CSV table of N, CA and C in Angstrom, one decimal:
chain,number,residue,atom,x,y,z
A,1,GLN,N,66.6,82.6,22.5
A,1,GLN,CA,67.9,82.6,22.1
A,1,GLN,C,69.1,83.4,23.3
A,2,ILE,N,69.7,82.7,23.8
A,2,ILE,CA,70.6,83.2,25.1
A,2,ILE,C,71.5,84.3,24.5
A,3,GLN,N,71.4,85.7,24.9
A,3,GLN,CA,72.1,86.9,24.7
A,3,GLN,C,72.4,87.2,26.0
A,4,LEU,N,73.6,87.9,25.8
A,4,LEU,CA,74.1,88.9,26.8
A,4,LEU,C,74.7,89.8,26.4
A,5,GLU,N,74.7,91.4,26.7
A,5,GLU,CA,75.1,92.4,26.1
A,5,GLU,C,75.2,93.6,27.3
A,6,GLU,N,76.9,93.9,27.1
A,6,GLU,CA,77.1,95.2,28.1
A,6,GLU,C,76.9,96.3,28.0
A,7,SER,N,77.2,96.9,28.7
A,7,SER,CA,76.9,98.5,28.3
A,7,SER,C,77.4,99.2,30.0
A,8,GLY,N,77.5,100.3,29.8
A,8,GLY,CA,78.2,101.1,30.9
A,8,GLY,C,79.7,101.6,30.4
A,9,GLY,N,80.2,101.2,29.7
A,9,GLY,CA,81.7,101.3,29.5
A,9,GLY,C,81.8,102.8,29.2
A,10,GLY,N,83.0,103.4,29.2
A,10,GLY,CA,83.3,104.7,28.6
A,10,GLY,C,84.7,105.6,29.4
A,11,LEU,N,85.0,106.5,28.9
A,11,LEU,CA,86.1,107.3,29.3
A,11,LEU,C,85.9,107.9,30.7
A,12,VAL,N,86.9,107.2,31.8
A,12,VAL,CA,86.8,107.8,32.9
A,12,VAL,C,88.3,108.1,33.8
A,13,GLN,N,88.1,109.3,34.3
A,13,GLN,CA,89.4,109.7,35.0
A,13,GLN,C,90.0,108.8,36.2
A,14,PRO,N,91.1,108.5,36.2
A,14,PRO,CA,91.5,107.7,37.4
A,14,PRO,C,90.8,108.5,38.8
A,15,GLY,N,90.5,107.3,39.6
A,15,GLY,CA,89.5,107.5,40.9
A,15,GLY,C,88.1,107.7,40.5
A,16,GLY,N,87.8,107.7,39.4
A,16,GLY,CA,86.2,108.0,38.9
A,16,GLY,C,85.5,106.2,39.1
A,17,SER,N,84.2,106.3,39.1
A,17,SER,CA,83.3,105.1,39.2
A,17,SER,C,82.5,104.7,38.0
A,18,LEU,N,82.2,103.8,37.4
A,18,LEU,CA,81.4,103.3,36.7
A,18,LEU,C,80.5,102.1,37.4
A,19,ARG,N,79.5,102.1,36.4
A,19,ARG,CA,78.5,101.0,36.9
A,19,ARG,C,78.2,100.3,35.3
A,20,LEU,N,79.0,99.2,35.5
A,20,LEU,CA,78.5,98.3,34.1
A,20,LEU,C,77.5,97.2,34.2
A,21,SER,N,76.4,97.3,33.2
A,21,SER,CA,75.3,96.4,33.5
A,21,SER,C,75.6,95.7,32.1
A,22,CYS,N,75.2,94.1,32.9
A,22,CYS,CA,75.0,92.9,31.6
A,22,CYS,C,73.6,92.7,31.5
A,23,ALA,N,72.9,92.9,30.4
A,23,ALA,CA,71.6,92.9,30.0
A,23,ALA,C,71.4,91.1,29.6
A,24,CYS,N,70.8,90.8,30.2
A,24,CYS,CA,70.6,89.0,29.7
A,24,CYS,C,69.0,88.9,29.4
A,25,SER,N,68.8,88.0,28.1
A,25,SER,CA,67.8,87.4,27.6
A,25,SER,C,67.6,85.9,27.3
A,26,GLY,N,66.8,85.1,27.1
A,26,GLY,CA,66.5,84.2,26.5
A,26,GLY,C,66.8,82.9,27.8
A,27,PHE,N,67.2,83.4,29.0
A,27,PHE,CA,67.5,82.3,30.1
A,27,PHE,C,67.0,83.2,31.4
A,28,THR,N,66.8,82.1,32.1
A,28,THR,CA,66.8,82.4,33.7
A,28,THR,C,67.8,83.0,34.3
A,29,VAL,N,68.2,84.1,34.6
A,29,VAL,CA,69.4,84.5,35.1
A,29,VAL,C,69.8,84.0,36.3
A,30,GLU,N,68.9,83.4,37.4
A,30,GLU,CA,69.3,83.3,38.7
A,30,GLU,C,69.7,82.0,38.7
A,31,THR,N,69.7,81.0,37.6
A,31,THR,CA,70.0,79.8,37.5
A,31,THR,C,71.6,79.4,36.7
A,32,TYR,N,71.8,80.8,36.2
A,32,TYR,CA,73.5,81.0,35.8
A,32,TYR,C,74.3,81.4,36.6
A,33,ALA,N,75.4,81.2,36.5
A,33,ALA,CA,76.4,81.8,37.2
A,33,ALA,C,77.1,82.7,36.2
A,34,ILE,N,77.4,84.2,36.9
A,34,ILE,CA,77.7,85.2,36.0
A,34,ILE,C,78.8,85.8,36.2
A,35,ALA,N,79.7,86.0,35.0
A,35,ALA,CA,81.2,86.6,35.5
A,35,ALA,C,81.5,87.6,34.7
A,36,TRP,N,82.0,88.3,34.8
A,36,TRP,CA,82.6,89.8,34.5
A,36,TRP,C,84.0,89.1,34.3
A,37,PHE,N,84.7,89.3,33.1
A,37,PHE,CA,86.0,89.3,32.3
A,37,PHE,C,86.6,90.4,31.8
A,38,ARG,N,87.8,90.8,31.7
A,38,ARG,CA,88.3,91.6,30.9
A,38,ARG,C,89.5,91.3,30.2
A,39,GLN,N,90.3,92.0,29.2
A,39,GLN,CA,91.2,91.9,28.5
A,39,GLN,C,91.8,93.2,27.9
A,40,ALA,N,93.0,93.5,28.1
A,40,ALA,CA,93.6,94.4,27.7
A,40,ALA,C,94.6,94.3,26.6
A,41,PRO,N,94.9,95.2,25.8
A,41,PRO,CA,95.9,94.9,24.9
A,41,PRO,C,96.9,94.3,25.3
A,42,GLY,N,97.6,93.0,24.7
A,42,GLY,CA,98.8,92.4,24.9
A,42,GLY,C,98.7,91.7,26.2
A,43,LYS,N,97.3,91.5,26.7
A,43,LYS,CA,97.4,90.8,28.0
A,43,LYS,C,96.4,89.7,27.7
A,44,GLU,N,96.2,88.7,28.9
A,44,GLU,CA,95.4,87.4,28.6
A,44,GLU,C,93.9,88.0,29.4
A,45,ARG,N,93.0,87.1,28.8
A,45,ARG,CA,91.7,87.5,29.7
A,45,ARG,C,91.7,87.1,31.1
A,46,GLU,N,91.2,87.9,31.7
A,46,GLU,CA,91.2,88.2,33.3
A,46,GLU,C,89.7,88.0,33.7
A,47,GLY,N,89.7,86.7,34.9
A,47,GLY,CA,88.3,87.0,35.4
A,47,GLY,C,88.5,87.8,36.5
A,48,VAL,N,87.7,88.9,36.3
A,48,VAL,CA,87.2,90.0,37.6
A,48,VAL,C,86.5,89.3,38.7
A,49,SER,N,85.5,89.0,38.4
A,49,SER,CA,84.4,89.1,39.5
A,49,SER,C,83.4,87.9,38.9
A,50,SER,N,82.8,87.3,39.8
A,50,SER,CA,81.6,86.1,39.3
A,50,SER,C,80.3,86.2,40.5
A,51,ILE,N,79.4,85.9,40.2
A,51,ILE,CA,78.3,85.5,41.2
A,51,ILE,C,77.7,84.1,40.7
A,52,GLY,N,78.0,83.4,41.7
A,52,GLY,CA,77.1,82.0,41.4
A,52,GLY,C,75.7,81.8,41.4
A,53,ALA,N,75.5,80.7,40.5
A,53,ALA,CA,74.0,80.6,40.5
A,53,ALA,C,73.4,80.2,41.8
A,54,ASP,N,72.1,80.8,41.6
A,54,ASP,CA,71.1,81.0,43.3
A,54,ASP,C,72.1,82.0,44.1
A,55,ASP,N,72.7,82.7,43.9
A,55,ASP,CA,73.7,83.5,44.4
A,55,ASP,C,74.4,82.7,45.7
A,56,ASP,N,75.0,81.6,45.0
A,56,ASP,CA,75.9,80.8,45.8
A,56,ASP,C,77.2,81.3,46.6
A,57,GLY,N,77.2,82.5,46.0
A,57,GLY,CA,78.8,83.2,46.1
A,57,GLY,C,79.3,84.2,45.4
A,58,THR,N,80.0,85.2,45.7
A,58,THR,CA,80.7,86.1,44.5
A,58,THR,C,82.2,86.0,45.2
A,59,TYR,N,82.7,86.4,43.8
A,59,TYR,CA,84.2,86.4,43.9
A,59,TYR,C,84.9,87.1,43.1
A,60,TYR,N,86.3,87.6,43.7
A,60,TYR,CA,86.7,88.7,42.8
A,60,TYR,C,88.3,88.5,42.5
A,61,ALA,N,89.1,88.9,41.4
A,61,ALA,CA,90.3,88.8,41.4
A,61,ALA,C,90.8,89.8,42.6
A,62,ASP,N,92.3,89.4,42.8
A,62,ASP,CA,92.8,90.4,43.9
A,62,ASP,C,93.0,91.5,43.2
A,63,SER,N,93.2,91.8,42.1
A,63,SER,CA,93.6,93.1,41.9
A,63,SER,C,92.1,94.2,41.6
A,64,VAL,N,91.1,93.4,42.0
A,64,VAL,CA,89.9,94.5,42.1
A,64,VAL,C,89.0,94.4,43.5
A,65,LYS,N,89.6,93.8,44.1
A,65,LYS,CA,89.2,93.5,45.7
A,65,LYS,C,88.9,94.9,46.1
A,66,ASP,N,87.7,94.9,46.9
A,66,ASP,CA,87.5,96.5,47.6
A,66,ASP,C,87.2,97.4,46.6
A,67,ARG,N,87.2,97.3,45.2
A,67,ARG,CA,86.7,98.1,44.4
A,67,ARG,C,85.5,98.0,43.0
A,68,PHE,N,85.3,96.7,43.2
A,68,PHE,CA,84.5,96.2,42.3
A,68,PHE,C,83.6,95.2,42.9
A,69,THR,N,82.3,95.6,42.8
A,69,THR,CA,81.1,94.6,43.5
A,69,THR,C,80.1,94.2,42.4
A,70,ILE,N,79.8,92.8,42.6
A,70,ILE,CA,79.1,92.4,41.2
A,70,ILE,C,77.6,92.2,42.2
A,71,THR,N,76.5,92.5,41.3
A,71,THR,CA,75.7,92.2,41.8
A,71,THR,C,74.0,92.2,40.8
A,72,ARG,N,73.4,91.2,41.3
A,72,ARG,CA,72.0,90.9,40.4
A,72,ARG,C,71.1,91.7,40.8
A,73,GLY,N,70.8,92.5,39.6
A,73,GLY,CA,69.8,93.9,39.5
A,73,GLY,C,68.3,93.5,40.1
A,74,ASN,N,67.6,94.5,39.9
A,74,ASN,CA,66.3,93.9,40.4
A,74,ASN,C,65.4,93.8,39.4
A,75,THR,N,65.6,93.7,38.3
A,75,THR,CA,64.8,93.4,37.2
A,75,THR,C,64.8,92.1,36.9
A,76,LYS,N,66.0,91.1,37.4
A,76,LYS,CA,66.0,90.0,37.4
A,76,LYS,C,66.8,89.7,36.0
A,77,LYS,N,66.9,90.4,35.2
A,77,LYS,CA,67.5,90.5,34.1
A,77,LYS,C,68.9,91.2,33.7
A,78,THR,N,69.6,91.5,34.8
A,78,THR,CA,70.8,92.2,34.4
A,78,THR,C,71.6,91.8,35.8
A,79,VAL,N,73.0,91.8,35.5
A,79,VAL,CA,73.3,91.9,36.4
A,79,VAL,C,74.8,93.0,36.2
A,80,ASP,N,75.0,93.5,37.4
A,80,ASP,CA,75.8,94.5,37.1
A,80,ASP,C,77.2,94.3,37.8
A,81,LEU,N,78.2,95.2,37.5
A,81,LEU,CA,79.4,95.6,38.0
A,81,LEU,C,79.9,96.8,38.5
A,82,VAL,N,79.9,97.5,39.4
A,82,VAL,CA,80.2,98.5,40.2
A,82,VAL,C,81.8,98.4,40.3
A,83,ILE,N,82.2,99.4,39.6
A,83,ILE,CA,83.7,99.8,39.8
A,83,ILE,C,84.1,101.2,40.4
A,84,THR,N,84.6,101.0,41.4
A,84,THR,CA,85.0,102.6,42.3
A,84,THR,C,86.6,102.5,42.0
A,85,ASN,N,86.9,103.7,42.3
A,85,ASN,CA,88.3,104.0,42.4
A,85,ASN,C,89.3,103.3,41.0
A,86,LEU,N,88.8,104.0,40.0
A,86,LEU,CA,89.4,103.2,38.9
A,86,LEU,C,91.0,103.8,38.5
A,87,LYS,N,91.4,102.7,38.1
A,87,LYS,CA,93.2,102.8,37.9
A,87,LYS,C,93.3,102.7,36.5
A,88,TYR,N,94.7,103.1,36.0
A,88,TYR,CA,95.0,103.0,34.5
A,88,TYR,C,94.7,101.6,34.2
A,89,GLU,N,95.2,100.9,35.2
A,89,GLU,CA,95.4,99.1,34.8
A,89,GLU,C,94.1,98.5,34.5
A,90,ASP,N,93.1,99.1,34.9
A,90,ASP,CA,91.8,98.6,34.9
A,90,ASP,C,91.2,98.9,33.3
A,91,THR,N,92.2,99.5,32.6
A,91,THR,CA,91.9,99.7,30.9
A,91,THR,C,91.5,98.6,30.3
A,92,ALA,N,90.4,98.2,29.7
A,92,ALA,CA,90.4,96.8,28.9
A,92,ALA,C,89.0,97.0,28.3
A,93,VAL,N,88.8,95.8,27.6
A,93,VAL,CA,87.5,95.6,27.1
A,93,VAL,C,86.6,94.7,28.3
A,94,TYR,N,85.6,95.1,28.6
A,94,TYR,CA,84.9,94.3,30.0
A,94,TYR,C,83.8,93.3,29.4
A,95,TYR,N,83.9,92.0,29.6
A,95,TYR,CA,82.9,91.0,29.0
A,95,TYR,C,82.0,90.6,30.3
A,96,CYS,N,80.7,90.4,29.9
A,96,CYS,CA,79.9,89.2,30.9
A,96,CYS,C,79.8,88.0,30.3
A,97,ALA,N,79.7,87.1,31.0
A,97,ALA,CA,79.6,85.6,30.0
A,97,ALA,C,78.7,84.8,31.6
A,98,ALA,N,78.0,83.9,30.9
A,98,ALA,CA,77.1,82.7,31.5
A,98,ALA,C,77.6,81.3,31.8
A,99,ASP,N,77.0,80.8,32.8
A,99,ASP,CA,77.5,79.3,32.9
A,99,ASP,C,76.4,78.7,33.6
A,100,TYR,N,75.5,77.7,33.2
A,100,TYR,CA,74.2,77.4,33.7
A,100,TYR,C,74.7,76.5,34.9
A,101,TYR,N,73.9,76.7,36.0
A,101,TYR,CA,74.3,76.1,37.1
A,101,TYR,C,75.8,76.4,37.9
A,102,GLY,N,76.5,77.2,37.2
A,102,GLY,CA,77.8,77.1,38.0
A,102,GLY,C,77.9,78.0,39.0
A,103,PHE,N,79.1,77.7,39.7
A,103,PHE,CA,79.0,77.9,40.9
A,103,PHE,C,79.7,79.5,41.0
A,104,GLY,N,80.3,79.9,40.0
A,104,GLY,CA,80.8,81.4,40.1
A,104,GLY,C,82.3,81.6,40.0
A,105,SER,N,83.1,80.7,38.9
A,105,SER,CA,84.5,80.4,38.7
A,105,SER,C,84.9,81.8,37.9
A,106,ASN,N,86.2,81.9,38.1
A,106,ASN,CA,87.0,83.1,37.0
A,106,ASN,C,87.6,82.3,36.1
A,107,TYR,N,87.3,81.3,35.5
A,107,TYR,CA,87.9,80.5,34.4
A,107,TYR,C,87.1,80.7,33.3
A,108,ALA,N,87.6,81.4,32.2
A,108,ALA,CA,86.5,81.4,31.2
A,108,ALA,C,86.0,80.1,30.5
A,109,PRO,N,86.8,78.8,30.1
A,109,PRO,CA,86.6,78.2,29.3
A,109,PRO,C,84.7,77.7,30.2
A,110,ASN,N,84.8,77.6,31.3
A,110,ASN,CA,83.6,76.9,32.1
A,110,ASN,C,82.4,78.0,31.7
A,111,TYR,N,82.5,79.1,30.6
A,111,TYR,CA,81.3,79.9,30.7
A,111,TYR,C,81.0,79.5,28.7
A,112,ASP,N,79.7,79.2,28.9
A,112,ASP,CA,79.2,79.1,27.5
A,112,ASP,C,78.6,80.1,26.9
A,113,TYR,N,78.3,81.2,27.2
A,113,TYR,CA,77.7,82.6,26.6
A,113,TYR,C,78.6,83.9,26.9
A,114,TRP,N,78.6,84.5,26.0
A,114,TRP,CA,79.4,85.8,26.3
A,114,TRP,C,78.7,86.9,25.7
A,115,GLY,N,78.9,88.0,26.1
A,115,GLY,CA,78.5,89.3,25.5
A,115,GLY,C,79.7,89.7,24.7
A,116,PRO,N,79.2,91.0,23.6
A,116,PRO,CA,80.4,91.2,22.8
A,116,PRO,C,81.7,92.6,23.6
A,117,GLY,N,81.2,92.6,24.7
A,117,GLY,CA,82.0,93.4,25.6
A,117,GLY,C,81.7,94.6,25.3
A,118,THR,N,82.2,95.7,26.3
A,118,THR,CA,82.5,97.3,26.8
A,118,THR,C,83.7,97.6,26.8
A,119,GLN,N,83.8,98.6,26.1
A,119,GLN,CA,85.4,99.3,26.5
A,119,GLN,C,85.3,100.4,27.9
A,120,VAL,N,86.5,100.1,28.6
A,120,VAL,CA,86.3,100.9,29.5
A,120,VAL,C,87.6,101.6,29.4
A,121,THR,N,88.1,102.9,29.6
A,121,THR,CA,89.3,103.5,29.4
A,121,THR,C,89.5,104.3,30.4
A,122,VAL,N,90.8,104.2,31.3
A,122,VAL,CA,90.6,105.2,32.2
A,122,VAL,C,92.1,106.0,31.9
A,123,SER,N,91.6,107.2,31.8
A,123,SER,CA,92.8,108.3,31.3
A,123,SER,C,92.6,109.5,31.8
A,124,SER,N,93.6,110.1,32.2
A,124,SER,CA,93.6,111.6,32.8
A,124,SER,C,93.6,112.6,31.8
């Protein structure tokens, strides 16, 4: 069974850092595009970063460029999102999602499998 589960969220002060991890099971992670999305209260779900199947490229939303980095973990079973210089507007539930042989879009309907999300709260 294909499953994804996010971890690493929490309460962080502005300017701090987090490493979110998407644990994947039931599929060959390298053959799926993996994306990170977030949704804040009252806002639409936003694609923040993605990595294409077979590492065909990485993509970042303008709002997170130069602060977020997506990478496939050394275990081959995780995809991480390293977040630096956190801002108040980064507060959201963060989700990872998988798309079989996708090229790594930030369009949510392309993704077939989703984790339950992890909360990131930026507060002083």
